[in-house]
Short mmCIF file of C-alpha atoms in Angstrom, two decimals:
data_model
loop_
_atom_site.label_atom_id
_atom_site.label_comp_id
_atom_site.label_asym_id
_atom_site.label_seq_id
_atom_site.Cartn_x
_atom_site.Cartn_y
_atom_site.Cartn_z
CA MET Z 1 85.18 87.05 103.05
CA LEU Z 2 86.55 90.44 102.61
CA MET Z 3 90.07 91.05 103.96
CA THR Z 4 91.32 94.38 105.26
CA ASP Z 5 94.66 95.68 106.38
CA LEU Z 6 93.48 95.34 109.92
CA SER Z 7 93.93 91.60 109.62
CA PRO Z 8 97.17 90.16 111.06
CA ALA Z 9 99.96 89.89 108.59
CA PRO Z 10 101.18 86.35 107.65
CA MET Z 11 104.81 85.77 108.37
CA GLY Z 12 107.00 84.32 105.68
CA ARG Z 13 109.84 84.97 103.20
CA ARG Z 14 110.61 88.68 103.09
CA ARG Z 15 107.62 89.22 105.47
CA VAL Z 16 109.42 90.11 108.75
CA LEU Z 17 108.18 93.51 109.76
CA LEU Z 18 110.52 96.16 111.01
CA ALA Z 19 109.63 96.56 114.68
CA GLY Z 20 108.97 100.33 115.17
CA SER Z 21 109.74 100.32 118.85
CA ALA Z 22 113.04 98.52 118.41
CA ALA Z 23 114.12 100.63 115.44
CA ALA Z 24 113.22 103.72 117.40
CA ALA Z 25 115.13 102.70 120.46
CA ALA Z 26 118.13 101.90 118.27
CA ILE Z 27 118.40 105.58 117.43
CA GLY Z 28 117.19 107.00 120.70
CA ILE Z 29 113.69 108.10 119.98
CA GLY Z 30 110.15 106.93 121.05
CA ALA Z 31 108.40 104.27 119.07
CA GLY Z 32 106.19 105.60 116.27
CA THR Z 33 107.87 109.09 116.42
CA ALA Z 34 110.31 110.96 114.26
CA ALA Z 35 113.02 113.28 115.37
CA VAL Z 36 115.88 115.26 113.84
CA ARG Z 37 119.30 114.12 115.24
CA PRO Z 38 120.45 117.01 117.27
CA GLU Z 39 124.11 116.56 116.19
CA THR Z 40 123.17 117.00 112.46
CA ALA Z 41 120.77 119.95 112.87
CA THR Z 42 121.96 123.58 112.31
CA ALA Z 43 120.14 126.84 112.55
CA SER Z 44 120.15 127.04 108.79
CA ASP Z 45 118.81 123.44 108.37
CA THR Z 46 116.12 124.14 110.89
CA ALA Z 47 115.00 127.19 109.12
CA THR Z 48 114.76 125.44 105.67
CA GLY Z 49 113.50 122.07 106.96
CA THR Z 50 116.14 120.22 105.04
CA THR Z 51 117.58 118.24 107.90
CA ALA Z 52 114.25 117.37 109.23
CA ALA Z 53 113.35 115.99 105.86
CA ILE Z 54 116.28 113.52 105.64
CA CYS Z 55 117.26 112.64 109.21
CA THR Z 56 113.87 111.16 110.15
CA LEU Z 57 113.11 107.57 110.78
CA THR Z 58 109.99 106.66 108.74
CA LYS Z 59 107.35 104.86 110.86
CA ALA Z 60 106.98 101.10 110.11
CA LEU Z 61 103.37 100.11 109.44
CA THR Z 62 101.55 96.88 108.80
CA GLU Z 63 102.19 94.87 105.70
CA GLY Z 64 98.54 93.93 105.51
CA PRO Z 65 97.10 90.70 103.83
CA TYR Z 66 97.63 91.37 100.16
CA TYR Z 67 101.51 91.04 99.87
CA LEU Z 68 102.80 88.63 97.28
CA ASP Z 69 106.37 87.42 97.05
CA HIS Z 70 108.21 87.51 93.68
CA ALA Z 71 107.35 90.99 92.63
CA LEU Z 72 108.68 92.13 89.21
CA VAL Z 73 111.44 94.58 89.10
CA ARG Z 74 109.93 97.30 87.04
CA ALA Z 75 109.38 101.09 87.01
CA ASN Z 76 105.74 101.05 85.55
CA VAL Z 77 103.40 99.06 87.49
CA ALA Z 78 100.15 100.21 85.79
CA GLU Z 79 99.88 97.55 83.10
CA ASP Z 80 96.35 97.95 81.50
CA LYS Z 81 94.78 99.56 84.58
CA LYS Z 82 92.82 102.68 83.91
CA GLY Z 83 93.01 105.51 86.31
CA VAL Z 84 94.53 108.93 87.03
CA PRO Z 85 98.38 108.82 86.30
CA LEU Z 86 100.58 108.69 89.39
CA GLU Z 87 104.30 109.12 89.66
CA LEU Z 88 106.15 108.39 92.83
CA VAL Z 89 109.64 109.69 93.65
CA LEU Z 90 110.93 108.14 96.81
CA THR Z 91 114.38 108.94 98.23
CA VAL Z 92 115.79 106.33 100.62
CA VAL Z 93 118.32 107.54 103.29
CA ASP Z 94 120.15 106.19 106.24
CA THR Z 95 118.78 107.94 109.28
CA ALA Z 96 122.19 107.55 111.09
CA SER Z 97 124.10 109.47 108.48
CA CYS Z 98 121.45 111.13 106.29
CA ALA Z 99 123.22 109.53 103.31
CA PRO Z 100 121.27 108.12 100.28
CA ILE Z 101 121.27 104.50 100.10
CA ASN Z 102 122.36 103.10 96.73
CA LYS Z 103 120.83 99.99 95.22
CA ALA Z 104 118.02 99.57 97.62
CA LEU Z 105 115.05 97.74 96.14
CA VAL Z 106 111.93 99.97 96.73
CA GLU Z 107 108.79 97.73 96.33
CA ILE Z 108 105.27 98.90 95.96
CA TRP Z 109 101.81 97.15 95.73
CA TYR Z 110 98.38 98.58 95.99
CA CYS Z 111 94.73 98.24 94.85
CA ASP Z 112 93.22 99.50 91.58
CA ALA Z 113 90.42 102.01 91.17
CA LEU Z 114 87.78 99.56 92.14
CA GLY Z 115 89.60 98.55 95.30
CA GLU Z 116 90.96 95.28 93.99
CA TYR Z 117 94.41 93.90 94.55
CA SER Z 118 96.01 91.67 91.92
CA GLY Z 119 96.05 88.05 93.14
CA PHE Z 120 92.98 88.82 95.26
CA VAL Z 121 90.37 90.13 92.81
CA GLY Z 122 86.93 89.91 94.21
CA ASN Z 123 87.59 90.78 97.81
CA ASN Z 124 86.24 94.22 97.48
CA GLY Z 125 83.11 93.09 95.55
CA HIS Z 126 84.12 93.81 91.98
CA GLN Z 127 84.88 91.13 89.41
CA GLU Z 128 87.65 91.78 86.78
CA PRO Z 129 90.53 89.91 85.26
CA ASP Z 130 93.30 89.03 87.55
CA ASN Z 131 96.80 88.33 86.44
CA GLY Z 132 98.37 88.46 89.86
CA LYS Z 133 100.77 91.28 88.79
CA PHE Z 134 99.04 94.58 88.20
CA LEU Z 135 99.99 97.39 90.57
CA ARG Z 136 102.97 95.49 91.96
CA GLY Z 137 106.73 96.14 91.39
CA GLY Z 138 109.82 97.79 92.44
CA VAL Z 139 113.13 99.45 91.29
CA LEU Z 140 116.51 99.93 92.57
CA THR Z 141 117.50 103.27 93.81
CA GLY Z 142 120.55 105.13 92.15
CA THR Z 143 123.50 106.76 93.91
CA ASP Z 144 121.24 109.56 94.98
CA GLY Z 145 118.97 107.13 96.77
CA VAL Z 146 115.85 107.90 94.43
CA ALA Z 147 113.59 105.34 93.11
CA LYS Z 148 111.01 106.42 90.47
CA LEU Z 149 107.92 104.48 89.85
CA THR Z 150 104.69 105.13 87.81
CA GLY Z 151 101.29 103.68 87.95
CA ILE Z 152 97.84 105.09 88.59
CA TYR Z 153 96.26 106.79 91.73
CA PRO Z 154 94.98 104.17 94.08
CA GLY Z 155 91.52 103.22 94.73
CA TRP Z 156 89.95 102.13 98.12
CA TYR Z 157 88.40 99.17 99.75
CA ARG Z 158 86.27 98.88 102.78
CA GLY Z 159 87.82 99.97 106.16
CA ARG Z 160 90.98 101.73 104.69
CA CYS Z 161 91.75 105.11 103.41
CA ILE Z 162 93.55 105.39 100.02
CA HIS Z 163 97.24 104.26 100.42
CA VAL Z 164 100.15 102.50 98.69
CA HIS Z 165 102.21 99.73 100.49
CA LEU Z 166 105.91 99.96 100.59
CA LYS Z 167 108.90 97.80 101.35
CA VAL Z 168 112.57 98.62 101.24
CA HIS Z 169 115.11 95.81 100.68
CA THR Z 170 118.94 95.97 100.60
CA GLY Z 171 121.37 93.41 99.07
CA VAL Z 172 118.87 91.82 96.64
CA THR Z 173 119.93 89.65 93.73
CA LEU Z 174 118.08 90.42 90.50
CA THR Z 175 116.74 87.19 88.80
CA PRO Z 176 116.57 86.26 85.15
CA ASP Z 177 112.82 86.29 85.23
CA GLY Z 178 112.59 89.84 86.13
CA SER Z 179 112.25 89.61 89.71
CA PHE Z 180 114.55 89.51 92.90
CA THR Z 181 115.70 87.30 95.60
CA GLY Z 182 117.46 87.38 98.98
CA GLY Z 183 118.72 90.48 100.66
CA ASN Z 184 117.33 92.05 103.80
CA GLU Z 185 113.94 93.68 104.23
CA ILE Z 186 114.65 96.84 106.27
CA HIS Z 187 111.35 98.70 106.11
CA THR Z 188 107.60 97.96 105.73
CA GLY Z 189 105.26 100.94 105.51
CA GLN Z 190 102.51 102.76 103.58
CA LEU Z 191 102.20 105.92 101.60
CA PHE Z 192 99.30 108.29 102.02
CA PHE Z 193 97.65 111.09 100.04
CA ASP Z 194 96.10 114.39 101.03
CA GLU Z 195 92.28 114.03 101.39
CA LYS Z 196 91.47 116.98 99.02
CA ILE Z 197 93.36 115.38 96.27
CA THR Z 198 91.66 112.07 96.89
CA GLU Z 199 88.20 113.81 96.81
CA ALA Z 200 88.94 115.24 93.51
CA VAL Z 201 90.16 111.92 91.96
CA ALA Z 202 87.24 109.91 93.47
CA LYS Z 203 84.84 111.94 91.32
CA LEU Z 204 86.40 110.76 88.07
CA SER Z 205 85.80 107.36 86.27
CA PRO Z 206 86.60 104.59 87.03
CA TYR Z 207 87.02 105.59 90.68
CA SER Z 208 83.27 106.88 90.64
CA THR Z 209 82.14 103.37 89.92
CA ASN Z 210 83.73 101.86 93.04
CA THR Z 211 80.65 100.77 95.01
CA VAL Z 212 82.34 100.48 98.53
CA PRO Z 213 82.24 103.28 100.91
CA ARG Z 214 85.48 105.32 101.19
CA THR Z 215 87.25 105.81 104.49
CA PRO Z 216 88.82 109.28 104.69
CA LEU Z 217 92.35 109.83 105.90
CA SER Z 218 91.26 111.25 109.13
CA ALA Z 219 89.42 108.06 110.06
CA ASP Z 220 91.97 105.56 109.13
CA GLY Z 221 93.26 103.36 111.89
CA ILE Z 222 96.64 102.82 110.52
CA TYR Z 223 97.68 106.25 109.40
CA GLY Z 224 96.76 107.79 112.74
CA ASN Z 225 97.52 111.44 111.74
CA GLY Z 226 101.25 110.45 111.40
CA GLY Z 227 102.14 113.06 108.81
CA THR Z 228 105.40 112.35 106.87
CA ALA Z 229 106.60 110.12 109.62
CA ALA Z 230 103.89 107.69 108.66
CA GLY Z 231 104.31 108.24 104.91
CA LEU Z 232 102.23 111.25 104.01
CA LEU Z 233 103.35 112.15 100.47
CA ALA Z 234 104.12 115.72 99.23
CA VAL Z 235 101.76 115.73 96.03
CA THR Z 236 102.00 118.06 93.11
CA ALA Z 237 99.71 118.24 90.12
CA LEU Z 238 101.02 117.14 86.73
CA GLY Z 239 98.61 119.24 84.88
CA SER Z 240 95.72 121.74 85.33
CA THR Z 241 92.98 119.09 86.07
CA PRO Z 242 92.90 116.13 88.26
CA ALA Z 243 92.63 113.80 85.29
CA ALA Z 244 96.27 114.97 84.33
CA GLY Z 245 97.68 113.13 87.29
CA TYR Z 246 99.98 113.72 90.17
CA ARG Z 247 103.43 113.30 91.49
CA GLY Z 248 103.99 112.24 95.02
CA THR Z 249 107.46 112.60 96.79
CA LEU Z 250 108.72 111.47 100.13
CA THR Z 251 112.06 110.87 101.78
CA VAL Z 252 111.99 107.43 103.58
CA GLY Z 253 114.36 107.37 106.40
CA VAL Z 254 115.57 103.62 107.24
CA ASP Z 255 117.97 101.89 109.41
CA PRO Z 256 119.87 99.74 106.97
CA ASP Z 257 121.14 97.58 109.82
CA ALA Z 258 117.64 96.63 110.96
#
């Protein structure tokens, strides 16, 4: 049976989702919204958008059914997967102080060009080798709060627009086998891409061989037109053609005490 992110997320180790309404109430804003803290905004900041970019609580979104514990701590998650190169530059900040968070573990997982997740290959109707690891991993932020990861542009599966899943953990312990344990899971969300870029990528191989109808961003029931508050990336081209790849950046505002 095909599984989608509309299914209830199972509960377990590192799977307790950040409650959007509770987190929002903690900083005095409505659930599912994002706002600049009045005491940190200045006329100059408002004009440049700087404060708005870093003093915003990023909306918590569903984990979905494809999460696996014990992800590898690594910057490149592509392995042997073919696709358009993708760089992610994610800056994790404390919404209370706007300060970058050091040594936060930023974890991502997503499907390949054919819409298949490692550990669940076949759920989107395509058969391929499954090592349970491709397009999964995470890295620790530096003192600047930045996590840099590389992979391929995501594909799609039935009922969902193109997206990358995201978790942020603090206080983790790195393990000898290249993974991590313990800590606090302070954010669960998703990253999204502008539809025009996705349309260009979808025309390229191997994305063009994905036999499942693609749901556009505007019709996705989870994104809900949430903009950067829901994880919409600022995407820039790495070259003159879509095949050269893209870089996606986003400031992820979290409550480290959640």
